[in-house]
Coordinates of C-alpha atoms and ligand atoms in Angstrom, one line a residue:
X46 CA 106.6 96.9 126.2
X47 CA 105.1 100.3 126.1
X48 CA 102.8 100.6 129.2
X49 CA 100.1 103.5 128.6
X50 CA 101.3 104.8 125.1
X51 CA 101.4 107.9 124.3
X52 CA 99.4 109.0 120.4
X53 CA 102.9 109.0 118.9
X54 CA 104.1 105.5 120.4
X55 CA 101.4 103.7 118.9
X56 CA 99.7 105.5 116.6
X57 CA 100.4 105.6 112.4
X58 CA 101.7 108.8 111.1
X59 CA 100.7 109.6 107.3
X60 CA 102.5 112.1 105.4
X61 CA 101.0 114.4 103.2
X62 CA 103.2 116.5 100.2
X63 CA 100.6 119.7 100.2
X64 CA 101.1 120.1 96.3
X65 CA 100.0 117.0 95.7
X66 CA 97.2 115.9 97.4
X67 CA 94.3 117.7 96.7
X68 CA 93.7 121.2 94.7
X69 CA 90.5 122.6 96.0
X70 CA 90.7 126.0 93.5
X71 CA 91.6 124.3 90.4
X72 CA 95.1 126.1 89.9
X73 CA 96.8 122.5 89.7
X74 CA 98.8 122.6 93.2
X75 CA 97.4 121.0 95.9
X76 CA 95.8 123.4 99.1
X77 CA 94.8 123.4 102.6
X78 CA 90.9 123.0 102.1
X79 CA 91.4 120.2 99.7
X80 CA 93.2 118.3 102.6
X81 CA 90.1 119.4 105.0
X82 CA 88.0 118.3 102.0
X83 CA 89.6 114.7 102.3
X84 CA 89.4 114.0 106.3
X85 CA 87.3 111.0 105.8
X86 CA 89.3 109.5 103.8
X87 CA 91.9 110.2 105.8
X88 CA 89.9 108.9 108.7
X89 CA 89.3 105.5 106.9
X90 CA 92.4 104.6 106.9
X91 CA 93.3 104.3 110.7
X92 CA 95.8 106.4 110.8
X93 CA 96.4 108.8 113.8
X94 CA 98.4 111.6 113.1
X95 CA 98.2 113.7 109.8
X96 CA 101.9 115.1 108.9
X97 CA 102.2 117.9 106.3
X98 CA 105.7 119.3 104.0
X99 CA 106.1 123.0 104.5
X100 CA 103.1 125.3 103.7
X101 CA 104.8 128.5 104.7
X102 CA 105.1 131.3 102.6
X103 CA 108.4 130.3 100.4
X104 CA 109.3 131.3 96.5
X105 CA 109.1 127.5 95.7
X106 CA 112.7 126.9 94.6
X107 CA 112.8 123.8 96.7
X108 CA 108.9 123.4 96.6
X109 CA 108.3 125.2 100.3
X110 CA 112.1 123.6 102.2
X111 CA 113.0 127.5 101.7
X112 CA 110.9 129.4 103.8
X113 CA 110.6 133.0 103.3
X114 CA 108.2 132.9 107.0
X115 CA 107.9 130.7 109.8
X116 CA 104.8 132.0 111.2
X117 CA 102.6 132.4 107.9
X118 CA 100.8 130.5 105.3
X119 CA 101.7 130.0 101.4
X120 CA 98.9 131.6 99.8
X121 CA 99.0 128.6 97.4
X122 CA 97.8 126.8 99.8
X123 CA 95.3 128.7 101.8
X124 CA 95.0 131.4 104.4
X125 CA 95.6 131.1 108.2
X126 CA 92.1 130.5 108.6
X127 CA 92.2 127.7 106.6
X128 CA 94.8 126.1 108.6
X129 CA 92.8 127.1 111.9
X130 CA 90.1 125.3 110.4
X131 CA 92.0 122.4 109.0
X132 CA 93.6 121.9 112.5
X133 CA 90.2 122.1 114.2
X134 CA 89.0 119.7 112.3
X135 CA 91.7 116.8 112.5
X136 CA 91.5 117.5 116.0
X137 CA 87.6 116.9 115.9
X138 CA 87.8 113.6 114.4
X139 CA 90.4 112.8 117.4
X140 CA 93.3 112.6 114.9
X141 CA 97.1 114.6 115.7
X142 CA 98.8 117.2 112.9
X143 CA 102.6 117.7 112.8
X144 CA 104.2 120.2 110.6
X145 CA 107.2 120.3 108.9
X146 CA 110.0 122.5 110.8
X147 CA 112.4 123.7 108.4
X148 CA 115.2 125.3 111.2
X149 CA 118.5 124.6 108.9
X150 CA 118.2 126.7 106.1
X151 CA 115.7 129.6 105.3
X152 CA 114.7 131.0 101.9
X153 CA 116.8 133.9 100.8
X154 CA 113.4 136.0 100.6
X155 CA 113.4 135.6 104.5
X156 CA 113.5 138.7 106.4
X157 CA 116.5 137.6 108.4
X158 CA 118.6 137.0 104.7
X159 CA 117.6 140.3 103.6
X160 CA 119.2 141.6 106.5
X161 CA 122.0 139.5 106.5
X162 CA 123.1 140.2 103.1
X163 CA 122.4 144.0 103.3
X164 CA 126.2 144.8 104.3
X165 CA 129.0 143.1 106.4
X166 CA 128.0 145.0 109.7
X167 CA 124.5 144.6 109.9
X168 CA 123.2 143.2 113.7
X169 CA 121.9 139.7 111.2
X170 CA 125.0 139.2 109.1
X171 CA 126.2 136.7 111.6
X172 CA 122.7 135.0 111.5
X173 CA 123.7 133.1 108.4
X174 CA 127.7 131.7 107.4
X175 CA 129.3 133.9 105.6
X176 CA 132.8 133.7 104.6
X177 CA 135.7 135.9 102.7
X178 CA 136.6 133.6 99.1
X179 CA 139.7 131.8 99.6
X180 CA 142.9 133.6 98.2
X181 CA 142.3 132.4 94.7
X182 CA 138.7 133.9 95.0
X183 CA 136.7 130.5 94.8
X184 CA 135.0 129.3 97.5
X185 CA 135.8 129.0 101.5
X186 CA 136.3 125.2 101.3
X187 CA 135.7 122.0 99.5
X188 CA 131.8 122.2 100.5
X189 CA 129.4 120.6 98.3
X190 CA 125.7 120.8 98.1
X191 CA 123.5 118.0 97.8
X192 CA 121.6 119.3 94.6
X193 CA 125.1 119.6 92.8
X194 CA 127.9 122.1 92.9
X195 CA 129.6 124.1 95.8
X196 CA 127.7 124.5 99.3
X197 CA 128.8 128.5 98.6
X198 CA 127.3 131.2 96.3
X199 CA 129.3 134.4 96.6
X200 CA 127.4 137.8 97.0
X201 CA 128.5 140.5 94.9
X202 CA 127.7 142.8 97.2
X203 CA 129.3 142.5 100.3
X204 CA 132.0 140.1 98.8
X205 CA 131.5 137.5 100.5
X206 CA 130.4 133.9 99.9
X207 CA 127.7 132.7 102.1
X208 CA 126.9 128.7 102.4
X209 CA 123.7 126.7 101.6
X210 CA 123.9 122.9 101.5
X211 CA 120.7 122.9 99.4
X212 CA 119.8 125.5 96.5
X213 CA 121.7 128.6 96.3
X214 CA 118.3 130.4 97.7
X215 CA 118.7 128.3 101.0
X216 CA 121.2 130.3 103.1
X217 CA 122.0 128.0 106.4
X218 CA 121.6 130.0 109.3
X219 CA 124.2 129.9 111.8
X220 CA 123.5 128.4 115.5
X221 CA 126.7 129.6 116.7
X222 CA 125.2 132.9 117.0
X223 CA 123.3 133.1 120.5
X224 CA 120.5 134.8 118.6
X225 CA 119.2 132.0 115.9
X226 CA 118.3 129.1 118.3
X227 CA 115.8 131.3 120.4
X228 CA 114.4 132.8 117.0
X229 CA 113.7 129.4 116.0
X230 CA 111.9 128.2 119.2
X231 CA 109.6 131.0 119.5
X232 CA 108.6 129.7 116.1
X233 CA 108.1 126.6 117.6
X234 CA 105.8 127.7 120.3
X235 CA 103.9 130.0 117.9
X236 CA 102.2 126.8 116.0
X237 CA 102.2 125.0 119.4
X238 CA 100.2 127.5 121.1
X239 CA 97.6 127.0 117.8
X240 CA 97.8 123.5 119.1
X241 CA 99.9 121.5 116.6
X242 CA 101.3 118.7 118.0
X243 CA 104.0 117.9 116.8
X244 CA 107.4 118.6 114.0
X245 CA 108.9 116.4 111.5
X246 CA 112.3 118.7 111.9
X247 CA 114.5 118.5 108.8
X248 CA 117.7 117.9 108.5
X249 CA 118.3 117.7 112.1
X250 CA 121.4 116.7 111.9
X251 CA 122.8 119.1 109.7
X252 CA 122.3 122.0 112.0
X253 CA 126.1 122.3 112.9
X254 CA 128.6 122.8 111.0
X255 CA 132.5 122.7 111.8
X256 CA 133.5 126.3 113.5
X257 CA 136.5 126.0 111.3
X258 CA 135.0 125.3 107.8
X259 CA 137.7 122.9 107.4
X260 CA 137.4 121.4 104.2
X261 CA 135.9 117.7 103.9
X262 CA 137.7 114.3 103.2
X263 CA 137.1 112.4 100.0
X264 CA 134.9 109.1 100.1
X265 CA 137.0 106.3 99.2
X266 CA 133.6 104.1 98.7
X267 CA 132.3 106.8 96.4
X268 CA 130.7 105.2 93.3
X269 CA 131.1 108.0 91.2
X270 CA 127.8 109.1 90.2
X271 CA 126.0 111.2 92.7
X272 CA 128.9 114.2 93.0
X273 CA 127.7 115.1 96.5
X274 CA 128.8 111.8 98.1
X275 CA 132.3 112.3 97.0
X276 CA 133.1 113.5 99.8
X277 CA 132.7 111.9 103.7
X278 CA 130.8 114.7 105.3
X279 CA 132.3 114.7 108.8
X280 CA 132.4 118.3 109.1
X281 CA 128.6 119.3 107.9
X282 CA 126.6 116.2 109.2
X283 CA 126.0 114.9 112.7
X284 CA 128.6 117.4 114.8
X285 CA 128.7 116.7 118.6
X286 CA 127.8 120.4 119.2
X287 CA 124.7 119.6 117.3
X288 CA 122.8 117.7 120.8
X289 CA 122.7 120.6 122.7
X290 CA 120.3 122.6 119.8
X291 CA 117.9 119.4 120.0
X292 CA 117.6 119.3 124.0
X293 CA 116.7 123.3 123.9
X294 CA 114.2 122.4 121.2
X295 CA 113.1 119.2 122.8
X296 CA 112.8 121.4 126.6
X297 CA 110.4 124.1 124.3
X298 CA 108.2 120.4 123.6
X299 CA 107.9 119.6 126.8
X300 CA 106.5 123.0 128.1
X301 CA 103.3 121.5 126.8
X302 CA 101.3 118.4 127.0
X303 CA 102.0 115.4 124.4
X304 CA 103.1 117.1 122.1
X305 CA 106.2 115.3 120.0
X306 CA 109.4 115.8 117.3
X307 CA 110.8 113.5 114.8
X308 CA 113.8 114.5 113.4
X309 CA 114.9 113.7 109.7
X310 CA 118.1 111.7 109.9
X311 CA 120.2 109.6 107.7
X312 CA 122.7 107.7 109.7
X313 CA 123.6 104.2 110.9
X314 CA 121.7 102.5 113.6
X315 CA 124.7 103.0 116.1
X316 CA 124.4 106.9 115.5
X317 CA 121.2 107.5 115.0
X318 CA 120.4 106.6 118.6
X319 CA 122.3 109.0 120.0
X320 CA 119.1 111.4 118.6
X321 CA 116.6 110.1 121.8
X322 CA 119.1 111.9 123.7
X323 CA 121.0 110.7 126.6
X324 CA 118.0 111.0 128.8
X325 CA 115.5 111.2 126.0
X326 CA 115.5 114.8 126.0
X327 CA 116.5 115.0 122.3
X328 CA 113.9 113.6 119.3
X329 CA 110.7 111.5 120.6
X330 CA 111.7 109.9 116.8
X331 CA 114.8 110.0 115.5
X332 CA 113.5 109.2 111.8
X333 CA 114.3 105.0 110.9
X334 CA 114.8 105.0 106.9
X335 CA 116.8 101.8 106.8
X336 CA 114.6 100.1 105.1
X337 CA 113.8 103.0 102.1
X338 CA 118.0 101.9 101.4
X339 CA 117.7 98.1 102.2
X340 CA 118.3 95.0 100.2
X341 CA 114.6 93.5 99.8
X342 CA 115.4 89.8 100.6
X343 CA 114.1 88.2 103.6
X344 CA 117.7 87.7 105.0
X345 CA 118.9 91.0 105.1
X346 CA 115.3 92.6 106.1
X347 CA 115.8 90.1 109.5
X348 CA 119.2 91.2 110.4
X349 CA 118.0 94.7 110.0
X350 CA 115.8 94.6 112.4
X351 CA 117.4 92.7 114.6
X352 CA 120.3 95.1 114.7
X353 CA 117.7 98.3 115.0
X354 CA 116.1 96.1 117.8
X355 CA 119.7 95.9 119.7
X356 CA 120.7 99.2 118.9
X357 CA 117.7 100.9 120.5
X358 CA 117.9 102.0 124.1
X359 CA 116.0 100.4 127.0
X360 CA 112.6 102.3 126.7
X361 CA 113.4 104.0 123.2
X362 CA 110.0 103.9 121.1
X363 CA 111.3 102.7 117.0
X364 CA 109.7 103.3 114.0
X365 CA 109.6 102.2 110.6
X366 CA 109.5 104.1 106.9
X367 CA 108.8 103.1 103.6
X368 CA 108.8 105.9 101.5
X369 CA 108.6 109.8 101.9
X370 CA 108.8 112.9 99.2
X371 CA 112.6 112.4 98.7
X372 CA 112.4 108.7 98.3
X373 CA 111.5 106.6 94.9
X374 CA 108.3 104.8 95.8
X375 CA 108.1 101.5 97.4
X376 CA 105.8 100.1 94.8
X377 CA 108.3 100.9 92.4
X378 CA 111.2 100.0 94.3
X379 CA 109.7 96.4 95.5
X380 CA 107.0 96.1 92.5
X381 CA 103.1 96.1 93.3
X382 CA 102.5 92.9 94.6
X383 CA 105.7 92.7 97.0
X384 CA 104.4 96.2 98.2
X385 CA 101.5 94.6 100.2
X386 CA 104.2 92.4 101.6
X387 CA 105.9 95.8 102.9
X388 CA 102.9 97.2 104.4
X389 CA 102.4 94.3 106.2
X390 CA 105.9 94.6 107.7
X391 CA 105.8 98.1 108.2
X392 CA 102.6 97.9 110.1
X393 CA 103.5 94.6 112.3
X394 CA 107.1 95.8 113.2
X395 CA 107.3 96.9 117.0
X396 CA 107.5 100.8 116.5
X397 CA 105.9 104.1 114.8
X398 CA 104.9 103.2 111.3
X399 CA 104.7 106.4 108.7
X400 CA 103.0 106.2 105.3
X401 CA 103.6 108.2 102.7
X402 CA 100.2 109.8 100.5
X403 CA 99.1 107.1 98.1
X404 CA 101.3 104.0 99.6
X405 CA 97.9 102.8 100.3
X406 CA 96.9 102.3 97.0
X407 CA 100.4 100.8 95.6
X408 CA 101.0 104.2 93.7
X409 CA 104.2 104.2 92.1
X410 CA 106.2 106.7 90.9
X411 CA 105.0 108.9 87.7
X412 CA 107.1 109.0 84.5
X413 CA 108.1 112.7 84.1
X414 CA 109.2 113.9 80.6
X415 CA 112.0 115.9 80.5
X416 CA 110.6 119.4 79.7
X417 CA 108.6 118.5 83.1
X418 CA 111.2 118.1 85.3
X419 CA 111.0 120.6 88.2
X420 CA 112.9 119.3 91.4
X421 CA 116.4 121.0 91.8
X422 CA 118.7 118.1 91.8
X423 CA 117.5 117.2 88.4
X424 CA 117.5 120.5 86.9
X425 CA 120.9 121.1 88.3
X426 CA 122.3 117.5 87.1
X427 CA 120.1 116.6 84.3
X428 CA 122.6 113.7 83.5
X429 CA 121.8 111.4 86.7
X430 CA 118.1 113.3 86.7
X431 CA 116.5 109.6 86.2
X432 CA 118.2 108.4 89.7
X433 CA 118.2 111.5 91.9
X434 CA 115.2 113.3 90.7
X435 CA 112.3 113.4 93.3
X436 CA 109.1 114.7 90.6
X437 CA 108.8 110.7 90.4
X438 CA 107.5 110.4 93.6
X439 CA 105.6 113.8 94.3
X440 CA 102.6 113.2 91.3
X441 CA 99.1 114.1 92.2
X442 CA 97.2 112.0 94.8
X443 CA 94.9 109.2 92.9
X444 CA 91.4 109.8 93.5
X445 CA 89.7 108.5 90.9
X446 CA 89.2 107.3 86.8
X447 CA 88.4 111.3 86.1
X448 CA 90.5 113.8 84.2
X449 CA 93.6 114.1 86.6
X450 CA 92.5 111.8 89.0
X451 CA 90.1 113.7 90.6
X452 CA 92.9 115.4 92.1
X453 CA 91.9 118.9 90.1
X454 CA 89.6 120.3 87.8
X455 CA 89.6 118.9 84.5
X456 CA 90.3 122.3 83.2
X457 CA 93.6 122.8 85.4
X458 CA 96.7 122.1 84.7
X459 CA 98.3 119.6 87.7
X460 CA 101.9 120.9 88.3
X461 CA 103.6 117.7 88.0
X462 CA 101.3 115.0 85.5
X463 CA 99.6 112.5 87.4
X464 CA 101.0 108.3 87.2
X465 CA 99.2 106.8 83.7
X466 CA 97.9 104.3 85.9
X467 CA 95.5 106.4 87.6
X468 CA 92.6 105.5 85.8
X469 CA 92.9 101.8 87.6
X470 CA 95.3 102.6 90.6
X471 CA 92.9 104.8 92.4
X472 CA 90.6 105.6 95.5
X473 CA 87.6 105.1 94.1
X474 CA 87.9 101.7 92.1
X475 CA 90.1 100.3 95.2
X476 CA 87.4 101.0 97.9
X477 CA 84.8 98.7 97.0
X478 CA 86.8 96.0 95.8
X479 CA 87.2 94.2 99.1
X480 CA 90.5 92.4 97.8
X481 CA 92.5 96.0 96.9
X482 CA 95.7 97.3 98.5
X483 CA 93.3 100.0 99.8
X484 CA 91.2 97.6 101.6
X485 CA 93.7 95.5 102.4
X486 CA 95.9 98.6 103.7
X487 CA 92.5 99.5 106.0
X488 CA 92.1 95.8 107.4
X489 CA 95.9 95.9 108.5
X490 CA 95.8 99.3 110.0
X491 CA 92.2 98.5 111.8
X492 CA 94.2 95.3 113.1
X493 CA 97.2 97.0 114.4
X494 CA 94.8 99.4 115.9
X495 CA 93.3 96.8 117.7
X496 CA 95.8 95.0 119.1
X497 CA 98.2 95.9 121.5
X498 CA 100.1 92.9 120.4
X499 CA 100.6 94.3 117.2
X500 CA 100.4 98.0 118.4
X501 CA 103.0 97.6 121.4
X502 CA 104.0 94.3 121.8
X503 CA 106.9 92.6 121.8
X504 CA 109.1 91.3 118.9
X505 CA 111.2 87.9 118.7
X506 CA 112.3 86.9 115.6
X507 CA 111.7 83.1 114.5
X508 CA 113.8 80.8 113.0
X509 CA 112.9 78.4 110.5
X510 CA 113.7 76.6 107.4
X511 CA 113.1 79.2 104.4
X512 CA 115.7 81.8 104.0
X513 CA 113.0 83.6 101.3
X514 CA 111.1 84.5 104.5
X515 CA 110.5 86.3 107.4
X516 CA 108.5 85.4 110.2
X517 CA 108.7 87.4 113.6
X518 CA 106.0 86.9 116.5
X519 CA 104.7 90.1 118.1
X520 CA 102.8 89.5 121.7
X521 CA 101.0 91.4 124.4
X522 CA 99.1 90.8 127.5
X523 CA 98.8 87.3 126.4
X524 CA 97.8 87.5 122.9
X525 CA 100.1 86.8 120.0
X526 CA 100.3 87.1 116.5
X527 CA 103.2 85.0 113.9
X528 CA 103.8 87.4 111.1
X529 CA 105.5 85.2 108.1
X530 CA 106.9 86.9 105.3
X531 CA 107.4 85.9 101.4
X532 CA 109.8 88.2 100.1
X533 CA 110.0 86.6 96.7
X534 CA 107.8 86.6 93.3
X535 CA 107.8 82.3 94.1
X536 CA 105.8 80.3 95.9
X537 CA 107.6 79.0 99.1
X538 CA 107.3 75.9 102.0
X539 CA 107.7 77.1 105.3
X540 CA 107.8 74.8 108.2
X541 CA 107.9 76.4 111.7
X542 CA 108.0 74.8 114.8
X543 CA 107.1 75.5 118.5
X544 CA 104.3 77.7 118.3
X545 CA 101.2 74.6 118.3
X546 CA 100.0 72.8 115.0
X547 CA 97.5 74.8 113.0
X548 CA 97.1 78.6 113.3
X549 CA 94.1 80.3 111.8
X550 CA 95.1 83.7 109.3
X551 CA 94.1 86.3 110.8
X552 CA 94.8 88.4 107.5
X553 CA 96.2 87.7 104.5
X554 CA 98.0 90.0 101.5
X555 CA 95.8 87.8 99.4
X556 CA 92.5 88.6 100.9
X557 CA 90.6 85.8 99.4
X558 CA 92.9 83.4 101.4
X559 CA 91.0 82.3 104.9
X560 CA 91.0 79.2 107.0
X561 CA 94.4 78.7 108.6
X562 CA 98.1 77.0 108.1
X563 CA 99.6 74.0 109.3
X564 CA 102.6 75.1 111.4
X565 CA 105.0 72.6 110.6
X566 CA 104.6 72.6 107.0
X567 CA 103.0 75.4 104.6
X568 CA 102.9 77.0 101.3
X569 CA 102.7 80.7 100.5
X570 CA 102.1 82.2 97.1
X571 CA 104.1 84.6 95.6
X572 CA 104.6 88.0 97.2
X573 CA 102.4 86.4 99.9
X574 CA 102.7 87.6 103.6
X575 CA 100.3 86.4 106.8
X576 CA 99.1 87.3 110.2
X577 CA 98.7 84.1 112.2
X578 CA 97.0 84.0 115.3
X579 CA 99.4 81.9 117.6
Ligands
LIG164 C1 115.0 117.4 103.4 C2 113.7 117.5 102.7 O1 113.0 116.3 103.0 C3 113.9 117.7 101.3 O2 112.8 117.6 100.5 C4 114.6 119.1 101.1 O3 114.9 119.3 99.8 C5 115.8 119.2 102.0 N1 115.7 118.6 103.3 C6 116.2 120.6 102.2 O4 115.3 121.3 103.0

């Protein structure tokens, strides 16, 4: 157990998508001083660190992941003094802000790309990969990107093909050159002397790439519908060399107080740990998204957790992840009701919880015609668009019943339509109805909040006779809590033994249910999950 926490060991991390949240100008995209304009809300719901996506500067072709500056602010969203002011006022109400840190790939409008691409012997060509076309003129190697096509565009110019594993306007910059690395922490430390406290880093562990640019096995498990995962990808993802970039930007961290990184990282359990670092001088996080991918059934959930619980090293903090800007929702993924069960195990696990914008109010992803389909991938691959299109999940925050949710003036136009449920699913007729995911989002997060056991504590998993759910006990400083799970849409008997006869419910999904179980033998509803005092 984690002895004096630190903000980031205990605390919830919501995650904000700019565009979306709340447009204070009435131009349909979502700005800086309608996030400022939202702090009690954001306050309400007991969360502790506020996370945004890219604001930078950036031409939008991968909505802000191509950033044209590190040090400056999209005018779409705001002005520096607005994000002065913003930061200055999270920190007021005693609440964190991380940024996104974007250090794989920079737009092709960035200064350092101009440069680059200007001619083979300028002092920033080397900045970026560049590479002569192989002898029959097509690309270096077998490279793909993960929006669909070659990882190479070749430049007219200077003849040479330069590689982006994203968009063609994300040119990767190289961190073999002795150059890039220190570029990039100086970027660091400029928002960290502003006082941010904290990255979300993305694509951590893409930041090295083979020296040789061999080209890439297939994938023999491929299923034959996402092109990019045809191929394994042991010579772009998760290199060896790739550690020693994370230490230099964890040791730029730790020149000032509490101030954290997670990284974004997609790999088994037994690698992903090798992101705290030997000595925890790598990510504070290394990002959990096991259970975005998992198989919803109580069974599999448990050894999941289990296995993240023996993977992590002795004094490594976890954390948990339902959903993000790249993922399909969890509502819609688990359905509505089932997503109150996830919250519940998202905030009871041992470990950092994030929430993504509106997974408090069981939004769901938005249907997105066709002619408004505006995320890369889809445009690129219109044909698996419905599976690997991310619009779904990026629609206007949920305010309220009024035209477009209250997320912009009635007379704008939102960039991406708001979910047809808004006029039910939303802030306002969720807040005073005292049995809504809202409310019952705040009572959870007030409770973990409260108690170290839930906060801090240990985790044991618990056997018992159900294998439609899962029930874990969480304890600290003498105070424990039974968490039991129904991961189905039926009602189910549970009978659990050694922890005492009758233990009152502390909360419930269902918030009308009070009182307190039998131990030994008890019923929950559908899509029903509990906190037991024990
Ligand atoms: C991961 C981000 O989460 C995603 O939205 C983005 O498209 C890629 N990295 C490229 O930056």
């Amino acid at each position: 157990m984690i002895i004096n926490p630190l903000w980031w060991q205990k605390g919830i991390i919501y995650q904000i998508y700019p565009r979306s949240y709340q447009d204070s100008n009435h131009d349909g995209i979502g700005d800086l001083p309608g996030i400022r304009q939202r702090l009690d809300y954001l306050q309400s719901l007991n969360i502790d660190a506020v996370w945004l996506s890219p604001i930078y500067p950036s031409p939008m072709h991968d909505f802000g992941y191509d950033v044209a500056d590190y040090v400056g602010i999209n005018p779409l969203f705001g002005t520096m003094a607005d994000f002065d002011a913003l930061l200055s006022d999270v920190h007021a109400r005693g609440l964190k802000l991380i940024i996104d840190l974007v250090p794989n790939h920079t737009s092709d409008e960035h200064a350092w790309f101009q440069e680059s691409r200007r001619s083979r012997d300028n002092a920033k060509r080397d900045w970026y990969i560049w590479r002569d076309p192989a002898p029959d003129g097509g690309p270096p190697n077998n490279w793909l990107s993960f929006f669909g096509g070659p990882a190479w565009t070749f430049d007219e110019k200077t003849g040479q093909y330069y590689l982006h594993q994203f968009v063609t306007q994300q040119p990767e910059l190289n961190y073999r050159h002795p150059d890039v690395l220190p570029a990039m922490l100086d970027v660091m430390r400029f928002w960290l002397d502003k006082g941010v406290d904290g990255f979300r880093v993305d694509v951590i562990w893409l930041m090295m790439k083979d020296a040789a640019l061999r080209d890439e096995p297939p994938n023999p498990d491929w299923n034959g519908i996402e092109p990019y995962q045809s191929l394994n990808h042991i010579y772009t993802q998760n290199l060896p060399e790739v550690h020693k970039l994370i230490r230099k930007m964890r040791a730029v961290l730790d020149e000032y107080d509490e101030r954290m990184m997670v990284g974004e990282i997609y790999l088994p359990y037994d690698q992903l740990m090798s992101y705290y670092g030997d000595d925890f001088d790598e990510c504070h996080l290394p990002f959990n998204f096991h259970l975005i991918h998992a198989n919803w059934q109580a069974r599999s959930i448990r050894q999941l957790v289990d296995s993240y619980e023996a993977a992590l090293p002795a004094g490594a903090t976890p954390n948990w992840v339902l959903g993000n800007h790249d993922q399909h929702r969890i509502a819609t993924r688990v359905g509505p009701d089932q997503a109150r069960v996830a919250n519940m195990l998202l905030l009871t696990l041992r470990g950092t919880p994030t929430t993504y914008y509106g997974e408090e109010l069981g939004m769901e992803d938005g249907h997105i015609p066709p002619e408004y389909i505006q995320d890369p991938p889809a445009v690129n691959q219109p044909e698996i668009a419905h599976i690997i299109g991310r619009d779904p999940e990026r629609t206007p925050m949920q305010w309220d019943g009024s035209a477009h949710a209250g997320f912009s003036a009635a007379t704008a136009v939102p960039w991406l339509p708001v979910a047809a449920n808004y006029t039910t699913r939303n802030v306002a007729a969720q807040h005073n109805d005292p049995t809504s995911m809202l409310s019952f989002y705040r009572a959870l997060t007030a409770l973990r909040r409260e108690e170290p056991a839930l906060n801090v504590g240990h985790y044991t998993a618990v056997d018992h006779n159900n294998e439609h759910v899962f029930a874990y006990v969480r304890s600290a400083f003498g105070r424990s809590f039974l968490i039991v799970l129904n991961f189905t849409g039926e009602t189910q008997e549970v009978g659990i033994t050694g922890y005492g006869e009758k233990a009152p419910i502390t909360l419930a999904t269902h918030m009308q249910r009070h009182g307190s179980v039998t131990l030994p033998q008890f019923t929950l509803a559908a899509n029903e999950g509990l906190v037991l005092k024990i």
